[in-house]
Each structure stands twice: as structure tokens, then as C-alpha cells.
Coordinates of C-alpha atoms in Angstrom, one line a residue:
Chain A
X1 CA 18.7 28.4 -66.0
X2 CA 15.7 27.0 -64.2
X3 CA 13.4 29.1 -61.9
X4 CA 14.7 27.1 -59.1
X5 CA 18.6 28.0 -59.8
X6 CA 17.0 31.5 -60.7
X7 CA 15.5 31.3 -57.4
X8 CA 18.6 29.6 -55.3
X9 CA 21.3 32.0 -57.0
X10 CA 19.2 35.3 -55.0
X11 CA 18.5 33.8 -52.4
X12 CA 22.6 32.7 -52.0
X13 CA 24.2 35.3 -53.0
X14 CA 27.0 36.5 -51.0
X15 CA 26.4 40.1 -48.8
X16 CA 29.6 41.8 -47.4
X17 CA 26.7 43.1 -44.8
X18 CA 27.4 39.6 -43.6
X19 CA 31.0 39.5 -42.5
X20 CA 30.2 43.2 -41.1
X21 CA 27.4 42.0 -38.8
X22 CA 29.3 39.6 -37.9
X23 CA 32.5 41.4 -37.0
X24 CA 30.3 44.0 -35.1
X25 CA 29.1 41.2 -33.2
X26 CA 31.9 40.1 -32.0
X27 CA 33.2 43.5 -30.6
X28 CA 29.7 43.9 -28.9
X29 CA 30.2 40.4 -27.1
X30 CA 33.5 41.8 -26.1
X31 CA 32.5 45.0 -24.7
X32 CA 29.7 43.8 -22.9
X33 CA 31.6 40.8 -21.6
X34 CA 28.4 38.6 -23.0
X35 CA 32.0 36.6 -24.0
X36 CA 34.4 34.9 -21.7
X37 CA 37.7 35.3 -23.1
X38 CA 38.5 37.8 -26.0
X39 CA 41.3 37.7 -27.8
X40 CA 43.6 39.8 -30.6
X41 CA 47.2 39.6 -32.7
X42 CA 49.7 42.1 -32.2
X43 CA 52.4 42.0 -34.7
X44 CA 55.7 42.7 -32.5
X45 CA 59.5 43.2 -33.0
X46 CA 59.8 39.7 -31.9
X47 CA 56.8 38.1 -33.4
X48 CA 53.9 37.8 -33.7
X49 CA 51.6 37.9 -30.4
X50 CA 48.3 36.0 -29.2
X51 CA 47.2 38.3 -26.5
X52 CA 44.1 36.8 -24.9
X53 CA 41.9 38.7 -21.9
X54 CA 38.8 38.1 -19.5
X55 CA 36.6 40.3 -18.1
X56 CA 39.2 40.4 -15.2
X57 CA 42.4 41.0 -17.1
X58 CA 45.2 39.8 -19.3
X59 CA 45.8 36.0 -19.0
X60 CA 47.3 34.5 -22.1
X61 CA 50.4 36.0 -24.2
X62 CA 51.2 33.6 -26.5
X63 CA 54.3 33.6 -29.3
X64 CA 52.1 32.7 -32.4
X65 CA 54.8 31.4 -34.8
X66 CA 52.6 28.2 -35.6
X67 CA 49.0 30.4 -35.6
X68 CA 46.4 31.0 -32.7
X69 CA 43.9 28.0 -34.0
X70 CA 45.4 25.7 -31.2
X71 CA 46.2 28.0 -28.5
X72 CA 42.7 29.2 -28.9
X73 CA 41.0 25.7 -29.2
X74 CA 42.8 24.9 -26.2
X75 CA 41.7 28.0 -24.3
X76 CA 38.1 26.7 -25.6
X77 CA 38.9 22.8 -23.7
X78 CA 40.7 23.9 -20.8
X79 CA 39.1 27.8 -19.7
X80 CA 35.7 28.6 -21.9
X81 CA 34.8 27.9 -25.4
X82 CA 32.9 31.1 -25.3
X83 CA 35.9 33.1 -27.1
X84 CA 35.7 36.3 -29.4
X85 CA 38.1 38.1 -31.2
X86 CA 38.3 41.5 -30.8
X87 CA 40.7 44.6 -31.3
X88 CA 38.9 46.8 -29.6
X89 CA 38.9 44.9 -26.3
X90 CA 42.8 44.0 -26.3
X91 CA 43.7 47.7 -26.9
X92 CA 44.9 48.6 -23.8
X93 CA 47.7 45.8 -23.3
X94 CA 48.0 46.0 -27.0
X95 CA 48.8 49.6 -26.8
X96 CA 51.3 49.3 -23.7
X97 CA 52.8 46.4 -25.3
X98 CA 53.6 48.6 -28.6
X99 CA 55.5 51.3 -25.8
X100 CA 57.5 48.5 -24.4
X101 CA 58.9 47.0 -27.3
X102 CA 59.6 50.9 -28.5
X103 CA 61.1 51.5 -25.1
X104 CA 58.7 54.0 -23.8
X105 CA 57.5 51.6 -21.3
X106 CA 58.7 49.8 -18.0
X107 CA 56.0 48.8 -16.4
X108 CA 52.6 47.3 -17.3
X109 CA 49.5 48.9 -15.9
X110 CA 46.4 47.3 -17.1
X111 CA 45.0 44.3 -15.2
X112 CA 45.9 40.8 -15.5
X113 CA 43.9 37.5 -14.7
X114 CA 45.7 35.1 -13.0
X115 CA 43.3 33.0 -11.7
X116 CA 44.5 30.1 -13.7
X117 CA 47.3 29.8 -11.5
X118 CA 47.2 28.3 -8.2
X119 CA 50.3 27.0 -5.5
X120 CA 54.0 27.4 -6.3
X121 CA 53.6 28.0 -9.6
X122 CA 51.9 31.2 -8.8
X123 CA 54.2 32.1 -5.9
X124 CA 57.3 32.0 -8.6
X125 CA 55.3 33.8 -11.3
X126 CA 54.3 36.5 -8.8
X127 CA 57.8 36.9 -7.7
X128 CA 58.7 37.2 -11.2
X129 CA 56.1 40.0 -11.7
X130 CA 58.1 42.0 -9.3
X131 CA 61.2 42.1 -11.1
X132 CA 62.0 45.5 -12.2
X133 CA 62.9 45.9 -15.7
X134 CA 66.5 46.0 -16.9
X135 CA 67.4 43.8 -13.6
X136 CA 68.0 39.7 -13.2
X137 CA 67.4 37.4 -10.9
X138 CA 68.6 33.3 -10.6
X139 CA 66.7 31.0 -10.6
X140 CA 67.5 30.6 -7.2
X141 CA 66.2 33.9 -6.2
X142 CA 63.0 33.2 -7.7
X143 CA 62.5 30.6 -6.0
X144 CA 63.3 31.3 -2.8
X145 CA 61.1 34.6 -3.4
X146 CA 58.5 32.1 -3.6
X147 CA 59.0 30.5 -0.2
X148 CA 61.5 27.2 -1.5
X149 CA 64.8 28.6 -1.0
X150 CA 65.8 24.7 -2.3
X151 CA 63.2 24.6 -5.4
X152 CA 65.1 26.2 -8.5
X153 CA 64.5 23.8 -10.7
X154 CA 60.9 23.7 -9.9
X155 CA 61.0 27.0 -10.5
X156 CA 62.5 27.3 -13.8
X157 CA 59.7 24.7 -14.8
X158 CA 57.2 27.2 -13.0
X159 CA 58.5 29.7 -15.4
X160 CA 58.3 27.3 -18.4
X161 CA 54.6 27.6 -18.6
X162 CA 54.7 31.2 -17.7
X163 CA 51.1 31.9 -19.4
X164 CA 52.0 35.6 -19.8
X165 CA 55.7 36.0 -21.5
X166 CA 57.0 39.6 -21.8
X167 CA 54.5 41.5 -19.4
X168 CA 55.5 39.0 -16.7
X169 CA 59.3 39.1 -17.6
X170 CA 60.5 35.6 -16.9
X171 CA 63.1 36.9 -19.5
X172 CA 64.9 38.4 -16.5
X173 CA 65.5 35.1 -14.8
X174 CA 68.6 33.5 -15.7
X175 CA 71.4 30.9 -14.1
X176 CA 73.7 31.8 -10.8
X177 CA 76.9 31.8 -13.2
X178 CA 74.8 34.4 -15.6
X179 CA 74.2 31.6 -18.2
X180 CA 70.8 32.7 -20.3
X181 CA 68.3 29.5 -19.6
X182 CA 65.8 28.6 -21.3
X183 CA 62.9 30.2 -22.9
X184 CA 59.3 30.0 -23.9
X185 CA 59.5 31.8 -26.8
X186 CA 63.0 30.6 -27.5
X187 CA 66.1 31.7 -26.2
X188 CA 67.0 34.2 -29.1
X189 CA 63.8 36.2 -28.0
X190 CA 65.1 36.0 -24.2
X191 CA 68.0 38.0 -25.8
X192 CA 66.1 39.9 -27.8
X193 CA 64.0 41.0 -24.6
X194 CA 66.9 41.8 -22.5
X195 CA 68.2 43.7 -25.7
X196 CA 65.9 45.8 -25.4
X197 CA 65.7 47.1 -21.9
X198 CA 68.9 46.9 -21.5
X199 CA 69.2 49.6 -24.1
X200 CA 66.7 51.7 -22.8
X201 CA 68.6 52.3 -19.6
Chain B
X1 CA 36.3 17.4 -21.2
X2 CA 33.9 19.5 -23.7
X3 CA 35.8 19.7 -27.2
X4 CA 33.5 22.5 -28.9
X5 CA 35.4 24.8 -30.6
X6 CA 36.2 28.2 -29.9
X7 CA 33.0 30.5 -30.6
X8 CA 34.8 32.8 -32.9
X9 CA 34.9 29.7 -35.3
X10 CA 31.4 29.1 -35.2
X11 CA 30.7 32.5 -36.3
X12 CA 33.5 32.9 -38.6
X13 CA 32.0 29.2 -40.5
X14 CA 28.4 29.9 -40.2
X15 CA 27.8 34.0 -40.0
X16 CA 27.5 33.8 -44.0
X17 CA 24.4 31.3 -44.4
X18 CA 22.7 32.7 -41.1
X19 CA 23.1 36.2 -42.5
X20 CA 21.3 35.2 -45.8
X21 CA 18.7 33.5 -44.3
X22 CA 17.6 35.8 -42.1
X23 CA 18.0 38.3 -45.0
X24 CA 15.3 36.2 -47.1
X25 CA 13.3 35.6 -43.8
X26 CA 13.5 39.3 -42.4
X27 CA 14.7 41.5 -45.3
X28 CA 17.9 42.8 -45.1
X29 CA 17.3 45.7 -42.3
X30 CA 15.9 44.0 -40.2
X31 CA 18.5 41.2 -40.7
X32 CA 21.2 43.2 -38.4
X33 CA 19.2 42.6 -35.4
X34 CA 18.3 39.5 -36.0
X35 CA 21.4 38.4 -36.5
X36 CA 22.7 40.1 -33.8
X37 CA 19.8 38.1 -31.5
X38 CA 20.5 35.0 -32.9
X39 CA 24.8 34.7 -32.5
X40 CA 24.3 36.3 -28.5
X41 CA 21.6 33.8 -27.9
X42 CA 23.8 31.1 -29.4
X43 CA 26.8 32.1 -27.3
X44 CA 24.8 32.3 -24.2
X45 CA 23.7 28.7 -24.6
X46 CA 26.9 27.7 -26.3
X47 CA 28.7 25.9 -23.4
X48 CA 26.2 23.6 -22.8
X49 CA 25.7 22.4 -26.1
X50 CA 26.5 18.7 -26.7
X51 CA 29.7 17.7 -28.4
X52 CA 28.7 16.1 -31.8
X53 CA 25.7 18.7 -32.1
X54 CA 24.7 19.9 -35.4
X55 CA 26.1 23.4 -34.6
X56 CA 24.6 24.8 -38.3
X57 CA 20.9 23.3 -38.1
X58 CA 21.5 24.2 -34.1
X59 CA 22.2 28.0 -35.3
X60 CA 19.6 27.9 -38.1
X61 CA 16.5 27.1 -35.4
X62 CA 17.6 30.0 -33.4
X63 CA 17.6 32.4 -36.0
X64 CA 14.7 31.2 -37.7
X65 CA 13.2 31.5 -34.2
X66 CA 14.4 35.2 -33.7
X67 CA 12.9 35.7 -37.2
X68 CA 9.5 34.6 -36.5
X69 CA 10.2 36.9 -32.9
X70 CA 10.9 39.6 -35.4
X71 CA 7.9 39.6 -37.7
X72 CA 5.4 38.8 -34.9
X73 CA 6.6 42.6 -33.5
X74 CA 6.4 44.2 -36.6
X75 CA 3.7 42.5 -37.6
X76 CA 1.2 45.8 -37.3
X77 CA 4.7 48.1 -38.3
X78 CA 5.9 48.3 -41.6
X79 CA 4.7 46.3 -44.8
X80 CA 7.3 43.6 -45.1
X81 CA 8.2 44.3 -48.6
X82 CA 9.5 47.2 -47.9
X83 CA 11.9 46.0 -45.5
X84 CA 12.8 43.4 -47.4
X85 CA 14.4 45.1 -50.5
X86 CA 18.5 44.1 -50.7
X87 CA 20.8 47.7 -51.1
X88 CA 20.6 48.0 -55.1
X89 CA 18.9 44.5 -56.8
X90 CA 18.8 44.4 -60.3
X91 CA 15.2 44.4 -62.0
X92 CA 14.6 40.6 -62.2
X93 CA 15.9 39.8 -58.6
X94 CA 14.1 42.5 -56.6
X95 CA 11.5 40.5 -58.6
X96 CA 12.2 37.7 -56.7
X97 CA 12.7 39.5 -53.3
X98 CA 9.2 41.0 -53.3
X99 CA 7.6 37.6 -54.2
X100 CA 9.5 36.3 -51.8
X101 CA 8.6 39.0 -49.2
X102 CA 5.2 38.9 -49.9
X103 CA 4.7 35.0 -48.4
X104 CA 3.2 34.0 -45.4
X105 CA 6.3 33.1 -42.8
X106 CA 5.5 29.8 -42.8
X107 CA 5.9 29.3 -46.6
X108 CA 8.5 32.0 -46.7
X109 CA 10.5 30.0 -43.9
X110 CA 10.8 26.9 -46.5
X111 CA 11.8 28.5 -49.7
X112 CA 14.2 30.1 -47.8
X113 CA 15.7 27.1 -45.9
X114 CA 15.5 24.7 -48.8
X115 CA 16.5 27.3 -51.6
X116 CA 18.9 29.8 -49.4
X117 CA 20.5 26.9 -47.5
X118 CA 19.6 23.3 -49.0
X119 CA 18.0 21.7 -46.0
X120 CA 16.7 18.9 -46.9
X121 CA 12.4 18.7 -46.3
X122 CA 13.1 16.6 -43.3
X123 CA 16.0 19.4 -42.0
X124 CA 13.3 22.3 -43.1
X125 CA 10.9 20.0 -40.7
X126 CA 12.7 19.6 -37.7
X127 CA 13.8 23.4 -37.7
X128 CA 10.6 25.2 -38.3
X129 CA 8.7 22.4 -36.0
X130 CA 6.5 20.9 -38.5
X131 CA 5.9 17.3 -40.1
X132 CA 7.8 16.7 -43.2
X133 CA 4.4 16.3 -44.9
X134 CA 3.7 19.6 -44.2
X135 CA 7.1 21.2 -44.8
X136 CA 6.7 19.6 -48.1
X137 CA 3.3 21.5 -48.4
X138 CA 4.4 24.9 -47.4
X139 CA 7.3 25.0 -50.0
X140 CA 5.3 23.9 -52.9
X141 CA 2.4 26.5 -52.0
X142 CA 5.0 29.3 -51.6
X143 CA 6.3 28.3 -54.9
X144 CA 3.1 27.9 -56.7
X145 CA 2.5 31.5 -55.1
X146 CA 5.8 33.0 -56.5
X147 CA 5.6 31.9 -59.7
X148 CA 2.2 33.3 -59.9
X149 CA 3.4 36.6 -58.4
X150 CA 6.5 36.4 -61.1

């Protein structure tokens, strides 16, 4: 071995200080919101969850069956690139989320960010919000909840791109004749959701 | 529409070889702040960095930048080679570290850069803000003084 490899292999050697410093910094950029969006996994009954927050709340849950890289890369194009993950930061929804699916919780308390959504699509999801759990509405409801008595389908699309699944529980919206619907998770979860509060009762 | 990644993959890619340079720049104590500096500063300005940017040379200027910061403060402090000692080296690299600590910052920069993280001179230019010429310079003179010190 040369001096210079001699030299190269000190200066290169791998420090476990390194992933440390690196994780710390990303919990500090969370907790002092120096970050945008932070972001955590939660592994849950029916999956595993992308739960993603900003300084103003909750605003992405997201079923991770196929990994967070492109939720998260798409969070970076379409809301801020400046995205951290961190445990620490989730742990409150992460925590109430853990007492719903082990049915010690109705309701969700800690703040969600819905500023990304704007119009009718907003109306419907707020509607939905106000669902109580264990009970359903139609589509129809929903939408005319949201001020368009005529708009269920647009509705059901609103509810399609419901950016926060479970905690707003556009599980609990189903067809006039009680037929399931669709899903953004899948229809099995719907079931699985419904399952579960049902059970609670 | 911006494409940059999300930040936690820049740090998750690059947090290794920033750590180790500022580790051979700073010592490893003083490496934790530094590094800490370097990845807020680089989030701060993160958004308005250009797609296509050399995110790792990009990262490298800031944190040779917070290094310089760094010594300049503690320039009257503590004797570098104290700080500069790794948690338990064995005999022949805590050699290495103290010749290493004992260069001027300059010269200590481009060993570090071109040995630490393979820049090439021209890359080792551009980041510590010097010709190529004298990047050049400053590496051989830090090596002629190690190998003197060795």
C-alpha cells in the first residue's frame, strides 16, 4: 500500500458519527420547522402508512404498498422539496392513529393542513370530515352537504383524491342502495375500516 | 416545475462524505456543528437551487465554507490537534490525523478534498476559490509537509 492509499483509506473511512449527525439533523429541522413538510411510516393493521405534516398540520396519508420514494418526490414537485423525515414530529397523529386502529379512538384531535385544497373538492372533503364514526353517508349526501345536491359523481371523484384517507373517513361514504364504492386504498381496506368501527360500537 | 428531489434524499446520499470531510477539515468534535451548519444552510437555500446543479460539489462549498467559519472562531481557542483526534485511532492513523491536523487550512482543505473525496484539482479549485495552479500547489506542499511530519 502506497502513502497515498495509506492516506485515502483514513481519511475515508466510514464513521457511524455520520448517519447519527445526520439523523439528529433531521429531527432538529423538524422541530424547529427550518423544514417544510416532515414526514414518517406507521406500520398499521391495514398497511403500511406515509403520514406527511407542515408546520400547520396533517396533510398527506398515504397507503405505501409501492414505497414513499414517489409520493415524497411528488410532494417535493408539487408542495416543497424541502422534506425531512422525522418520528419525532409525526408522533402525535402517529400516536392517535395507533388508538384508532386499536379502537380506543373516534375522533382525531391534532391539526390538519388543508390548504392544498381549494373549491368543491374541499367542500366534499370537509363534509366528509364531519362524519361521525361508525355512521354512512351516500354519495349523494356528501354532495349535497357540499352545496350540489346534483353532483354525486363529482363527489365520489372529490373523494378519490382524498389526500388524507382514514382521519378523513371517506370510508364512510358509500352508494344510495348501500353498495361499498370505491376506494383509495382499495376496497378491501374500505371494509376493513368499517370493520373496525363497526366493532367498536 | 422544479424537479429537485426531496431534501431527505440529499442528506441521506451525501451526509456520509460531508461528514468525513468536515471530520478531516475540523476534527471530529467540532465536525457535529459543522455539519449541522452546513445541511440547515443547504436546506435554507435548497429551493432555489437550479435543476441540473451539482448538488455534492454544491454541498461540499458550503461545508468547506462553515469549516473555514469554524477555525477562524477557534482560531485563538483550542490547538487544532487536539480536536482533531477520531474516538479510538489505531497508532499509525492517529499518525496521519495529527499530520493532517497540524496543516495550514488551505493545504489541509486539498488533502482533504482530493484524498477524503476525490475532487479532481480543478473540482478542489472551484470549491476552495482558488486557480488550479494553486490548488495544485497547496496539495503538494501539505503533502511534502506530512510526509515530513510522518
Amino acid at each position: 500500500m502506497t502513502d497515498d492509499d495509506r492516506l485515502s483509506a483514513v481519511l475515508k473511512e466510514p464513521d457511524p458519527r455520520a448517519g447519527a449527525a445526520a439523523r439528529r439533523f433531521a429531527e432538529r429541522a423538524a422541530a424547529s420547522w427550518s423544514t417544510d413538510l416532515a414526514y414518517a411510516t406507521l406500520a398499521s393493521p391495514i398497511g403500511e402508512l406515509l403520514l406527511v405534516a407542515s408546520r400547520r398540520g396533517l396533510t398527506v396519508v398515504y397507503y405505501a404498498d409501492r414505497g414513499i420514494e414517489a409520493p415524497l418526490a411528488e410532494l417535493a414537485a408539487t408542495r416543497s422539496p424541502r422534506i425531512v423525515a422525522s418520528a419525532a414530529r409525526l408522533d402525535p397523529w402517529r400516536r392517535e392513529l395507533d388508538e384508532y386502529f386499536a379502537r380506543r379512538r373516534e375522533a382525531f384531535d391534532s391539526p390538519l393542513d388543508l390548504s392544498s385544497l381549494s373549491g368543491f373538492r374541499r367542500r366534499v372533503l370537509l363534509a366528509t370530515a364531519r362524519i361521525p364514526y361508525g355512521a354512512a353517508l351516500s354519495y349523494k349526501e356528501v354532495a349535497a352537504k357540499a352545496g350540489s345536491p346534483g353532483a354525486a359523481r363529482a363527489a365520489g371523484n372529490a373523494l378519490g383524491s382524498n389526500p388524507l384517507p382514514i382521519v378523513i373517513p371517506c370510508h364512510r361514504v358509500r352508494h344510495v342502495g348501500g353498495g361499498l364504492g370505491g376506494y383509495t386504498g382499495g376496497v378491501e381496506r374500505k371494509r376493513a375500516l368499517l370493520a373496525i368501527e363497526q366493532q367498536h360500537g | 416545475m422544479e424537479r429537485l428531489p426531496p431534501f431527505q434524499v440529499v442528506l441521506d446520499r451525501h451526509s456520509d462524505e460531508v461528514w468525513r470531510v468536515l471530520r478531516g477539515m475540523v476534527g471530529a468534535q467540532a465536525a457535529e456543528d459543522c455539519f449541522q451548519e452546513t445541511f440547515l444552510a443547504a436546506l435554507r437555500a435548497y429551493p432555489r437551487l437550479r435543476e441540473g446543479s451539482n448538488v455534492r460539489a454544491w454541498l461540499l462549498t458550503i461545508a468547506h465554507r462553515k469549516a473555514i467559519d469554524h477555525t477562524r472562531r477557534r482560531r485563538h481557542e483550542l490547538p487544532l490537534e487536539e480536536e482533531h483526534e477520531p474516538a479510538a485511532p489505531r497508532a499509525p492513523e492517529r499518525e496521519i490525523w495529527s499530520a493532517v491536523a497540524q496543516l495550514p487550512p488551505r493545504q489541509r482543505a486539498a488533502v482533504v478534498l482530493r484524498y477524503g473525496a476525490d475532487l479532481a484539482h480543478r473540482e478542489v479549485a472551484e470549491l476552495i476559490g482558488c486557480s488550479e495552479e494553486a490548488a495544485r500547489r497547496s496539495l503538494h506542499e501539505g503533502l511534502k509537509r506530512m510526509r515530513e511530519e510522518l
